[in-house]
PDB file of C-alpha atoms and ligand atoms in Angstrom:
ATOM      1  CA  MET A   4       0.051  -0.003   0.051  1.00 98.00           C
ATOM      2  CA  ILE A   5       1.376   3.457  -0.950  1.00 98.00           C
ATOM      3  CA  VAL A   6       0.951   6.217   1.622  1.00 98.00           C
ATOM      4  CA  VAL A   7       0.969   9.932   0.267  1.00 98.00           C
ATOM      5  CA  ASP A   8       0.055  13.251   1.647  1.00 98.00           C
ATOM      6  CA  ALA A   9       0.597  15.320  -1.496  1.00 98.00           C
ATOM      7  CA  ILE A  10      -2.203  15.718  -4.066  1.00 98.00           C
ATOM      8  CA  SER A  11       0.325  15.675  -6.828  1.00 98.00           C
ATOM      9  CA  LYS A  12       1.639  12.174  -5.727  1.00 98.00           C
ATOM     10  CA  LEU A  13      -2.024  10.976  -5.342  1.00 98.00           C
ATOM     11  CA  ARG A  14      -2.798  12.165  -8.901  1.00 98.00           C
ATOM     12  CA  GLU A  15       0.434  10.525 -10.251  1.00 98.00           C
ATOM     13  CA  ALA A  16      -0.543   7.116  -8.878  1.00 98.00           C
ATOM     14  CA  VAL A  17      -4.322   7.242  -9.812  1.00 98.00           C
ATOM     15  CA  SER A  18      -3.606   8.675 -13.256  1.00 98.00           C
ATOM     16  CA  GLY A  19      -1.200   5.763 -14.001  1.00 98.00           C
ATOM     17  CA  TRP A  20      -3.852   3.178 -13.012  1.00 98.00           C
ATOM     18  CA  ARG A  21      -6.513   4.929 -15.117  1.00 97.00           C
ATOM     19  CA  GLN A  22      -4.292   4.920 -18.173  1.00 98.00           C
ATOM     20  CA  SER A  23      -4.120   1.132 -17.804  1.00 98.00           C
ATOM     21  CA  GLY A  24      -7.851   1.109 -17.928  1.00 98.00           C
ATOM     22  CA  LEU A  25      -8.228   0.331 -14.282  1.00 98.00           C
ATOM     23  CA  ARG A  26     -11.424   1.299 -12.198  1.00 98.00           C
ATOM     24  CA  ILE A  27     -10.763   3.383  -9.161  1.00 98.00           C
ATOM     25  CA  GLY A  28     -12.801   3.001  -5.890  1.00 98.00           C
ATOM     26  CA  PHE A  29     -12.667   5.391  -3.068  1.00 99.00           C
ATOM     27  CA  VAL A  30     -13.377   5.326   0.699  1.00 99.00           C
ATOM     28  CA  PRO A  31     -13.124   8.604   2.446  1.00 99.00           C
ATOM     29  CA  THR A  32     -12.681   8.458   6.276  1.00 98.00           C
ATOM     30  CA  MET A  33     -11.571  10.394   9.253  1.00 98.00           C
ATOM     31  CA  GLY A  34      -9.310   7.568  10.542  1.00 98.00           C
ATOM     32  CA  ASN A  35      -9.345   5.666  13.975  1.00 97.00           C
ATOM     33  CA  LEU A  36     -10.445   2.820  11.771  1.00 98.00           C
ATOM     34  CA  HIS A  37     -12.663  -0.096  12.961  1.00 98.00           C
ATOM     35  CA  ALA A  38     -14.299  -3.029  11.239  1.00 98.00           C
ATOM     36  CA  GLY A  39     -17.094  -0.864   9.758  1.00 98.00           C
ATOM     37  CA  HIS A  40     -14.458   1.177   7.778  1.00 98.00           C
ATOM     38  CA  LEU A  41     -12.652  -1.955   6.568  1.00 98.00           C
ATOM     39  CA  SER A  42     -15.971  -3.332   5.309  1.00 98.00           C
ATOM     40  CA  LEU A  43     -16.184  -0.344   3.042  1.00 98.00           C
ATOM     41  CA  VAL A  44     -12.648  -0.948   1.676  1.00 98.00           C
ATOM     42  CA  GLU A  45     -13.515  -4.618   0.953  1.00 98.00           C
ATOM     43  CA  ALA A  46     -16.832  -3.472  -0.826  1.00 98.00           C
ATOM     44  CA  ALA A  47     -14.792  -1.027  -2.944  1.00 98.00           C
ATOM     45  CA  LYS A  48     -12.444  -3.611  -3.937  1.00 98.00           C
ATOM     46  CA  GLN A  49     -15.276  -5.843  -5.172  1.00 98.00           C
ATOM     47  CA  HIS A  50     -16.450  -3.004  -7.473  1.00 98.00           C
ATOM     48  CA  ALA A  51     -13.089  -1.616  -8.534  1.00 98.00           C
ATOM     49  CA  ASP A  52      -9.521  -2.618  -9.503  1.00 98.00           C
ATOM     50  CA  ARG A  53      -7.677  -0.217  -7.245  1.00 98.00           C
ATOM     51  CA  VAL A  54      -8.788   1.268  -3.883  1.00 98.00           C
ATOM     52  CA  VAL A  55      -7.896   4.674  -2.425  1.00 99.00           C
ATOM     53  CA  VAL A  56      -8.751   5.452   1.152  1.00 99.00           C
ATOM     54  CA  SER A  57      -8.311   8.801   2.628  1.00 99.00           C
ATOM     55  CA  ILE A  58      -7.781   9.870   6.289  1.00 98.00           C
ATOM     56  CA  PHE A  59      -8.559  13.397   7.075  1.00 98.00           C
ATOM     57  CA  VAL A  60     -10.055  14.885  10.276  1.00 98.00           C
ATOM     58  CA  ASN A  61     -11.953  17.769   8.466  1.00 97.00           C
ATOM     59  CA  PRO A  62     -12.047  20.699  10.791  1.00 96.00           C
ATOM     60  CA  LEU A  63     -14.822  22.248   8.651  1.00 96.00           C
ATOM     61  CA  GLN A  64     -17.444  19.678   9.592  1.00 96.00           C
ATOM     62  CA  PHE A  65     -16.916  19.977  13.372  1.00 95.00           C
ATOM     63  CA  ASN A  66     -19.510  22.434  14.821  1.00 89.00           C
ATOM     64  CA  GLN A  67     -17.801  22.150  18.273  1.00 90.00           C
ATOM     65  CA  ALA A  68     -14.073  22.840  18.594  1.00 91.00           C
ATOM     66  CA  ALA A  69     -13.868  20.443  21.659  1.00 90.00           C
ATOM     67  CA  ASP A  70     -15.192  17.419  19.505  1.00 90.00           C
ATOM     68  CA  PHE A  71     -12.663  18.293  16.906  1.00 94.00           C
ATOM     69  CA  SER A  72      -9.685  18.288  19.323  1.00 93.00           C
ATOM     70  CA  ALA A  73     -10.861  15.220  21.167  1.00 91.00           C
ATOM     71  CA  TYR A  74     -11.322  13.210  17.844  1.00 93.00           C
ATOM     72  CA  PRO A  75      -9.083  10.116  18.117  1.00 93.00           C
ATOM     73  CA  LYS A  76      -6.048  10.244  15.896  1.00 95.00           C
ATOM     74  CA  THR A  77      -4.290   6.924  15.406  1.00 97.00           C
ATOM     75  CA  LEU A  78      -2.587   7.071  12.016  1.00 98.00           C
ATOM     76  CA  GLN A  79       0.080   4.408  12.696  1.00 98.00           C
ATOM     77  CA  GLN A  80      -2.570   1.882  13.902  1.00 98.00           C
ATOM     78  CA  ASP A  81      -4.793   2.874  10.882  1.00 98.00           C
ATOM     79  CA  ILE A  82      -1.942   2.195   8.481  1.00 98.00           C
ATOM     80  CA  GLU A  83      -1.261  -1.293  10.031  1.00 98.00           C
ATOM     81  CA  GLN A  84      -4.912  -2.220   9.669  1.00 98.00           C
ATOM     82  CA  LEU A  85      -5.142  -1.109   6.128  1.00 98.00           C
ATOM     83  CA  LYS A  86      -1.993  -2.970   5.053  1.00 98.00           C
ATOM     84  CA  ALA A  87      -4.172  -5.994   5.764  1.00 97.00           C
ATOM     85  CA  THR A  88      -6.839  -5.040   3.488  1.00 97.00           C
ATOM     86  CA  ALA A  89      -7.287  -4.672  -0.203  1.00 95.00           C
ATOM     87  CA  ALA A  90      -6.419  -0.848  -0.039  1.00 98.00           C
ATOM     88  CA  ASP A  91      -3.875   0.257  -2.681  1.00 98.00           C
ATOM     89  CA  LEU A  92      -3.194   3.694  -1.570  1.00 98.00           C
ATOM     90  CA  LEU A  93      -3.807   5.902   1.567  1.00 98.00           C
ATOM     91  CA  PHE A  94      -4.121   9.628   1.102  1.00 99.00           C
ATOM     92  CA  THR A  95      -3.499  11.528   4.371  1.00 98.00           C
ATOM     93  CA  PRO A  96      -3.432  15.251   3.361  1.00 98.00           C
ATOM     94  CA  THR A  97      -2.667  17.791   6.166  1.00 98.00           C
ATOM     95  CA  GLU A  98      -4.876  20.610   6.900  1.00 97.00           C
ATOM     96  CA  ALA A  99      -2.404  22.909   5.149  1.00 97.00           C
ATOM     97  CA  ILE A 100      -2.764  20.801   2.108  1.00 98.00           C
ATOM     98  CA  MET A 101      -6.563  20.698   2.092  1.00 98.00           C
ATOM     99  CA  TYR A 102      -7.089  24.358   3.105  1.00 97.00           C
ATOM    100  CA  PRO A 103      -3.881  26.197   2.005  1.00 96.00           C
ATOM    101  CA  GLU A 104      -5.667  29.610   2.270  1.00 94.00           C
ATOM    102  CA  GLY A 105      -7.366  28.731   5.745  1.00 94.00           C
ATOM    103  CA  GLN A 106     -10.919  27.691   6.114  1.00 92.00           C
ATOM    104  CA  GLY A 107     -12.531  30.991   6.240  1.00 90.00           C
ATOM    105  CA  ALA A 108     -12.759  32.361   2.806  1.00 87.00           C
ATOM    106  CA  ILE A 109     -12.895  29.265   0.618  1.00 94.00           C
ATOM    107  CA  THR A 110     -15.596  28.154  -1.681  1.00 97.00           C
ATOM    108  CA  ARG A 111     -18.275  26.042   0.193  1.00 97.00           C
ATOM    109  CA  VAL A 112     -20.627  23.425  -1.224  1.00 98.00           C
ATOM    110  CA  GLN A 113     -24.233  23.463   0.080  1.00 98.00           C
ATOM    111  CA  VAL A 114     -26.756  20.809  -0.620  1.00 98.00           C
ATOM    112  CA  PRO A 115     -30.295  22.187   0.134  1.00 98.00           C
ATOM    113  CA  GLU A 116     -33.204  20.675   2.088  1.00 98.00           C
ATOM    114  CA  ILE A 117     -31.869  17.194   2.988  1.00 98.00           C
ATOM    115  CA  THR A 118     -29.140  18.954   5.184  1.00 98.00           C
ATOM    116  CA  GLU A 119     -31.606  21.249   6.910  1.00 98.00           C
ATOM    117  CA  MET A 120     -33.135  18.535   9.060  1.00 98.00           C
ATOM    118  CA  LEU A 121     -32.062  16.115  11.909  1.00 98.00           C
ATOM    119  CA  GLU A 122     -28.136  16.274  12.120  1.00 98.00           C
ATOM    120  CA  GLY A 123     -28.319  19.679  10.160  1.00 98.00           C
ATOM    121  CA  GLU A 124     -30.664  21.170  12.580  1.00 98.00           C
ATOM    122  CA  HIS A 125     -28.488  19.987  15.498  1.00 97.00           C
ATOM    123  CA  ARG A 126     -25.073  20.550  14.107  1.00 97.00           C
ATOM    124  CA  PRO A 127     -25.092  23.754  12.138  1.00 96.00           C
ATOM    125  CA  GLY A 128     -22.538  24.061   9.401  1.00 96.00           C
ATOM    126  CA  HIS A 129     -21.710  20.296   9.772  1.00 98.00           C
ATOM    127  CA  PHE A 130     -23.018  19.156   6.302  1.00 98.00           C
ATOM    128  CA  GLU A 131     -21.662  22.136   4.427  1.00 98.00           C
ATOM    129  CA  GLY A 132     -18.300  21.064   5.900  1.00 98.00           C
ATOM    130  CA  VAL A 133     -18.874  17.463   4.804  1.00 98.00           C
ATOM    131  CA  ALA A 134     -20.134  18.420   1.242  1.00 98.00           C
ATOM    132  CA  THR A 135     -17.074  20.687   0.784  1.00 98.00           C
ATOM    133  CA  VAL A 136     -14.541  18.127   1.808  1.00 98.00           C
ATOM    134  CA  VAL A 137     -16.207  15.370  -0.168  1.00 99.00           C
ATOM    135  CA  THR A 138     -16.245  17.442  -3.331  1.00 98.00           C
ATOM    136  CA  LYS A 139     -12.497  18.319  -2.884  1.00 98.00           C
ATOM    137  CA  LEU A 140     -11.666  14.756  -2.174  1.00 98.00           C
ATOM    138  CA  PHE A 141     -13.710  13.572  -5.210  1.00 98.00           C
ATOM    139  CA  ASN A 142     -11.889  16.071  -7.339  1.00 98.00           C
ATOM    140  CA  GLN A 143      -8.450  15.107  -5.954  1.00 98.00           C
ATOM    141  CA  VAL A 144      -8.984  11.347  -6.367  1.00 98.00           C
ATOM    142  CA  GLN A 145     -11.396  11.283  -9.205  1.00 98.00           C
ATOM    143  CA  PRO A 146     -12.740   7.858  -8.461  1.00 98.00           C
ATOM    144  CA  ASP A 147     -15.205   5.857 -10.428  1.00 98.00           C
ATOM    145  CA  LEU A 148     -17.112   4.818  -7.370  1.00 98.00           C
ATOM    146  CA  ALA A 149     -17.142   5.810  -3.739  1.00 99.00           C
ATOM    147  CA  VAL A 150     -18.355   3.824  -0.711  1.00 99.00           C
ATOM    148  CA  PHE A 151     -20.098   5.195   2.273  1.00 99.00           C
ATOM    149  CA  GLY A 152     -21.611   3.664   5.398  1.00 98.00           C
ATOM    150  CA  GLU A 153     -25.318   3.577   6.330  1.00 98.00           C
ATOM    151  CA  LYS A 154     -24.248   4.549   9.884  1.00 98.00           C
ATOM    152  CA  ASP A 155     -24.228   8.123   8.697  1.00 98.00           C
ATOM    153  CA  TYR A 156     -27.403   7.683   6.605  1.00 98.00           C
ATOM    154  CA  GLN A 157     -28.306  11.306   6.185  1.00 98.00           C
ATOM    155  CA  GLN A 158     -24.641  12.114   5.011  1.00 98.00           C
ATOM    156  CA  LEU A 159     -25.078   9.007   2.584  1.00 99.00           C
ATOM    157  CA  GLN A 160     -28.247  10.473   1.137  1.00 98.00           C
ATOM    158  CA  MET A 161     -26.780  14.000   0.930  1.00 98.00           C
ATOM    159  CA  VAL A 162     -23.691  12.635  -0.951  1.00 99.00           C
ATOM    160  CA  ARG A 163     -26.060  10.841  -3.453  1.00 98.00           C
ATOM    161  CA  GLN A 164     -27.716  14.129  -4.081  1.00 98.00           C
ATOM    162  CA  LEU A 165     -24.485  16.068  -4.299  1.00 98.00           C
ATOM    163  CA  VAL A 166     -23.145  13.746  -7.166  1.00 98.00           C
ATOM    164  CA  ARG A 167     -26.501  13.880  -8.900  1.00 98.00           C
ATOM    165  CA  ASP A 168     -26.952  17.750  -8.803  1.00 98.00           C
ATOM    166  CA  LEU A 169     -23.294  18.494  -9.717  1.00 98.00           C
ATOM    167  CA  ASP A 170     -23.126  15.722 -12.386  1.00 98.00           C
ATOM    168  CA  MET A 171     -20.224  14.078 -10.972  1.00 98.00           C
ATOM    169  CA  PRO A 172     -19.501  10.724 -12.719  1.00 98.00           C
ATOM    170  CA  ILE A 173     -19.240   8.645  -9.560  1.00 98.00           C
ATOM    171  CA  ASP A 174     -21.170   5.669  -8.414  1.00 98.00           C
ATOM    172  CA  ILE A 175     -22.180   5.788  -4.737  1.00 99.00           C
ATOM    173  CA  LEU A 176     -22.334   2.595  -3.028  1.00 98.00           C
ATOM    174  CA  SER A 177     -23.492   2.027   0.564  1.00 98.00           C
ATOM    175  CA  MET A 178     -22.711  -0.669   3.241  1.00 98.00           C
ATOM    176  CA  PRO A 179     -24.773  -1.517   6.320  1.00 98.00           C
ATOM    177  CA  THR A 180     -23.686  -0.473   9.735  1.00 98.00           C
ATOM    178  CA  PHE A 181     -21.149  -2.593  11.368  1.00 98.00           C
ATOM    179  CA  ARG A 182     -22.072  -3.165  15.055  1.00 98.00           C
ATOM    180  CA  GLU A 183     -20.463  -4.350  18.323  1.00 98.00           C
ATOM    181  CA  PRO A 184     -21.740  -7.827  19.626  1.00 98.00           C
ATOM    182  CA  ASP A 185     -24.250  -5.945  21.869  1.00 98.00           C
ATOM    183  CA  GLY A 186     -25.590  -3.943  18.974  1.00 98.00           C
ATOM    184  CA  LEU A 187     -23.828  -0.588  19.393  1.00 98.00           C
ATOM    185  CA  ALA A 188     -22.986   0.795  16.057  1.00 98.00           C
ATOM    186  CA  MET A 189     -19.044   1.050  15.693  1.00 98.00           C
ATOM    187  CA  SER A 190     -17.978   4.431  15.830  1.00 97.00           C
ATOM    188  CA  SER A 191     -14.571   6.373  16.553  1.00 91.00           C
ATOM    189  CA  ARG A 192     -16.476   8.262  19.263  1.00 90.00           C
ATOM    190  CA  ASN A 193     -17.285   5.113  21.240  1.00 95.00           C
ATOM    191  CA  THR A 194     -13.807   4.939  22.707  1.00 92.00           C
ATOM    192  CA  ARG A 195     -14.744   8.168  24.544  1.00 92.00           C
ATOM    193  CA  LEU A 196     -17.572   6.374  26.592  1.00 96.00           C
ATOM    194  CA  PRO A 197     -16.582   5.538  30.146  1.00 96.00           C
ATOM    195  CA  GLU A 198     -17.060   1.859  30.869  1.00 95.00           C
ATOM    196  CA  GLU A 199     -20.590   2.309  32.621  1.00 95.00           C
ATOM    197  CA  GLN A 200     -21.806   4.434  29.775  1.00 96.00           C
ATOM    198  CA  ARG A 201     -20.367   2.115  27.134  1.00 97.00           C
ATOM    199  CA  LEU A 202     -22.709  -0.720  28.707  1.00 96.00           C
ATOM    200  CA  GLN A 203     -25.717   1.683  28.564  1.00 97.00           C
ATOM    201  CA  ALA A 204     -24.909   2.776  24.901  1.00 98.00           C
ATOM    202  CA  ALA A 205     -26.382  -0.480  23.241  1.00 98.00           C
ATOM    203  CA  GLN A 206     -29.832   0.702  24.415  1.00 98.00           C
ATOM    204  CA  LEU A 207     -29.853   3.054  21.541  1.00 98.00           C
ATOM    205  CA  TYR A 208     -29.833   0.252  19.003  1.00 98.00           C
ATOM    206  CA  LYS A 209     -32.175  -1.896  21.151  1.00 98.00           C
ATOM    207  CA  VAL A 210     -34.783   0.809  21.377  1.00 98.00           C
ATOM    208  CA  LEU A 211     -34.569   1.600  17.631  1.00 98.00           C
ATOM    209  CA  ASP A 212     -34.929  -2.182  16.988  1.00 98.00           C
ATOM    210  CA  GLU A 213     -37.997  -2.302  19.139  1.00 98.00           C
ATOM    211  CA  ALA A 214     -39.375   0.876  17.695  1.00 98.00           C
ATOM    212  CA  ARG A 215     -39.110  -0.785  14.254  1.00 98.00           C
ATOM    213  CA  GLU A 216     -41.105  -3.810  15.469  1.00 98.00           C
ATOM    214  CA  LYS A 217     -43.781  -1.587  16.955  1.00 98.00           C
ATOM    215  CA  LEU A 218     -44.104   0.200  13.522  1.00 98.00           C
ATOM    216  CA  LEU A 219     -44.394  -3.026  11.768  1.00 97.00           C
ATOM    217  CA  GLN A 220     -47.113  -4.195  14.092  1.00 97.00           C
ATOM    218  CA  GLY A 221     -49.103  -1.194  13.226  1.00 96.00           C
ATOM    219  CA  ASP A 222     -48.495   1.214  16.053  1.00 98.00           C
ATOM    220  CA  SER A 223     -48.722   4.851  15.041  1.00 98.00           C
ATOM    221  CA  ILE A 224     -45.559   6.798  14.265  1.00 98.00           C
ATOM    222  CA  ALA A 225     -46.233   9.408  16.807  1.00 98.00           C
ATOM    223  CA  SER A 226     -46.816   6.882  19.542  1.00 98.00           C
ATOM    224  CA  VAL A 227     -43.765   4.915  18.829  1.00 98.00           C
ATOM    225  CA  GLU A 228     -41.613   8.034  18.521  1.00 98.00           C
ATOM    226  CA  ALA A 229     -42.822   9.158  21.917  1.00 98.00           C
ATOM    227  CA  TRP A 230     -42.143   5.640  23.347  1.00 98.00           C
ATOM    228  CA  ALA A 231     -38.667   5.459  22.080  1.00 98.00           C
ATOM    229  CA  ARG A 232     -37.870   8.974  23.331  1.00 98.00           C
ATOM    230  CA  ASN A 233     -39.227   8.202  26.910  1.00 98.00           C
ATOM    231  CA  THR A 234     -37.532   4.853  26.997  1.00 98.00           C
ATOM    232  CA  LEU A 235     -34.052   6.364  26.127  1.00 98.00           C
ATOM    233  CA  GLU A 236     -34.548   9.260  28.475  1.00 98.00           C
ATOM    234  CA  ASN A 237     -35.379   6.925  31.268  1.00 98.00           C
ATOM    235  CA  ALA A 238     -32.125   4.950  30.418  1.00 97.00           C
ATOM    236  CA  GLY A 239     -29.991   8.046  30.895  1.00 97.00           C
ATOM    237  CA  PHE A 240     -29.847   9.393  27.413  1.00 98.00           C
ATOM    238  CA  GLN A 241     -30.480  13.044  26.516  1.00 98.00           C
ATOM    239  CA  VAL A 242     -32.397  12.590  23.209  1.00 98.00           C
ATOM    240  CA  GLU A 243     -31.967  15.247  20.420  1.00 98.00           C
ATOM    241  CA  TYR A 244     -34.243  13.433  17.885  1.00 98.00           C
ATOM    242  CA  ILE A 245     -35.813  10.204  17.269  1.00 98.00           C
ATOM    243  CA  SER A 246     -37.742  10.270  14.118  1.00 98.00           C
ATOM    244  CA  CYS A 247     -39.344   8.030  11.436  1.00 98.00           C
ATOM    245  CA  ARG A 248     -38.600   9.403   7.970  1.00 98.00           C
ATOM    246  CA  ARG A 249     -38.971   8.557   4.356  1.00 98.00           C
ATOM    247  CA  ALA A 250     -35.910   6.569   3.389  1.00 98.00           C
ATOM    248  CA  ASP A 251     -34.898   8.512   0.286  1.00 97.00           C
ATOM    249  CA  ASP A 252     -35.413  12.333   1.018  1.00 98.00           C
ATOM    250  CA  LEU A 253     -35.785  12.051   4.908  1.00 98.00           C
ATOM    251  CA  LEU A 254     -39.025  13.973   4.951  1.00 98.00           C
ATOM    252  CA  ILE A 255     -41.357  13.078   7.693  1.00 98.00           C
ATOM    253  CA  ALA A 256     -42.897   9.649   7.061  1.00 98.00           C
ATOM    254  CA  THR A 257     -46.494   8.640   7.165  1.00 96.00           C
ATOM    255  CA  GLU A 258     -47.893   5.140   7.955  1.00 94.00           C
ATOM    256  CA  ASN A 259     -48.317   4.605   4.241  1.00 93.00           C
ATOM    257  CA  ASP A 260     -44.816   5.338   3.041  1.00 96.00           C
ATOM    258  CA  PRO A 261     -43.341   2.039   1.703  1.00 95.00           C
ATOM    259  CA  GLN A 262     -39.659   2.784   2.621  1.00 97.00           C
ATOM    260  CA  ARG A 263     -38.988   4.248   5.893  1.00 98.00           C
ATOM    261  CA  ARG A 264     -36.053   4.749   8.212  1.00 98.00           C
ATOM    262  CA  LEU A 265     -35.775   5.455  11.974  1.00 98.00           C
ATOM    263  CA  LEU A 266     -33.063   7.852  12.805  1.00 99.00           C
ATOM    264  CA  ALA A 267     -31.831   8.878  16.274  1.00 98.00           C
ATOM    265  CA  ALA A 268     -29.223  11.112  17.930  1.00 98.00           C
ATOM    266  CA  ALA A 269     -28.680  11.192  21.730  1.00 98.00           C
ATOM    267  CA  TRP A 270     -26.129  12.187  24.184  1.00 98.00           C
ATOM    268  CA  LEU A 271     -24.624   9.906  26.875  1.00 97.00           C
ATOM    269  CA  GLY A 272     -22.789  12.127  29.102  1.00 95.00           C
ATOM    270  CA  ASP A 273     -20.528  14.223  26.838  1.00 92.00           C
ATOM    271  CA  VAL A 274     -20.536  11.763  23.981  1.00 94.00           C
ATOM    272  CA  ARG A 275     -23.079  12.130  21.122  1.00 96.00           C
ATOM    273  CA  LEU A 276     -24.277   8.916  19.483  1.00 98.00           C
ATOM    274  CA  ILE A 277     -26.134   8.401  16.270  1.00 98.00           C
ATOM    275  CA  ASP A 278     -27.785   5.496  14.891  1.00 98.00           C
ATOM    276  CA  ASN A 279     -30.514   4.439  12.438  1.00 99.00           C
ATOM    277  CA  LEU A 280     -32.355   1.405  11.074  1.00 98.00           C
ATOM    278  CA  PRO A 281     -34.531   0.587   8.061  1.00 98.00           C
ATOM    279  CA  VAL A 282     -38.162  -0.037   9.113  1.00 98.00           C
ATOM    280  CA  ASP A 283     -39.613  -1.872   5.948  1.00 92.00           C
TER     281      ASP A 283
HETATM  282  P1  LIG B 301     -15.958   8.401   9.564  1.00 68.94           P
HETATM  283  O1  LIG B 301     -14.528   8.074   9.708  1.00 68.94           O
HETATM  284  O2  LIG B 301     -16.841   8.360  10.819  1.00 68.94           O
HETATM  285  O3  LIG B 301     -16.008   9.814   8.771  1.00 68.94           O
HETATM  286  O4  LIG B 301     -16.503   7.433   8.509  1.00 68.94           O
HETATM  287  C1  LIG B 301     -16.098   7.150   7.203  1.00 68.94           C
HETATM  288  C2  LIG B 301     -17.057   6.188   6.656  1.00 68.94           C
HETATM  289  O5  LIG B 301     -17.214   4.918   7.373  1.00 68.94           O
HETATM  290  C3  LIG B 301     -18.399   6.872   6.479  1.00 68.94           C
HETATM  291  O6  LIG B 301     -18.866   6.587   5.148  1.00 68.94           O
HETATM  292  C4  LIG B 301     -19.097   6.204   7.528  1.00 68.94           C
HETATM  293  O7  LIG B 301     -20.590   6.207   7.368  1.00 68.94           O
HETATM  294  C5  LIG B 301     -18.508   4.873   7.610  1.00 68.94           C
HETATM  295  N1  LIG B 301     -18.765   4.273   8.857  1.00 68.94           N
HETATM  296  C6  LIG B 301     -18.569   4.746  10.106  1.00 68.94           C
HETATM  297  N2  LIG B 301     -18.926   3.814  11.054  1.00 68.94           N
HETATM  298  C7  LIG B 301     -19.414   2.752  10.498  1.00 68.94           C
HETATM  299  C8  LIG B 301     -19.987   1.465  10.774  1.00 68.94           C
HETATM  300  N3  LIG B 301     -20.160   1.204  12.097  1.00 68.94           N
HETATM  301  N4  LIG B 301     -20.335   0.566   9.695  1.00 68.94           N
HETATM  302  C9  LIG B 301     -20.270   0.997   8.618  1.00 68.94           C
HETATM  303  N5  LIG B 301     -19.702   1.985   8.036  1.00 68.94           N
HETATM  304  C10 LIG B 301     -19.213   2.986   9.047  1.00 68.94           C
END
């Protein structure tokens, strides 16, 4: 696996592969890799000849400075893990490479509507930061396909719209959420949970799963959302949202929508967890 931090070196490697007629897959990450990330790499390899992974903790998408500085950075471990996968190139740009003029006055990418609800409502500026860095990374790597996790479902749907709206010739693939044995969605932020809260954290998945069952049994969306919120609050979570949405555009779902998704965000102490499940 080649490791590069310069855009010129990345372009050199990728254009060589492209000239040989190879298909390029791409997995953007913020590092601190776990089995969920690695599943995206393997999926990319199944649909492409060469796989590029990026690790960049993007300051533009953090709406809280403390969250950015506490974000775990484990580059050497990440490199070791990636060496055991199908990744061919790891791109690790620095902040100075990504934002040479600083973050303040650069061009930003804004995807409307889908970014204004749920995470967008609770994390102002977050999706603009994600859309901007994803656009930059797509232009730097120029992949044929990119793989994203359903763990960040709203982000996935935003990226689908971004490539559609801006005519980017990139196929977007998604992979289901990788979970710990107790159901907790794998996340780099889980390492920040103290032991007791780590044990409680799996309740988020369990409540979403039970809520799904209730919806499938015909309970009303409003009653299920209220039940889920109360159950989580009683278990010690501070719930930001728990909501049943249409799976494609994330507008509020009705009982008749054929494809629905339950999405939630909740705090356990000072760690913010998100999770989501398909209902139908
Ligand atoms: P991150 O490093 O958190 O920015 O995530 C990079 C990519 O990995 C995104 O597409 C995430 O949705 C995906 N991802 C994160 N956690 C998981 C997980 N538990 N299972 C599957 N994909 C994940």
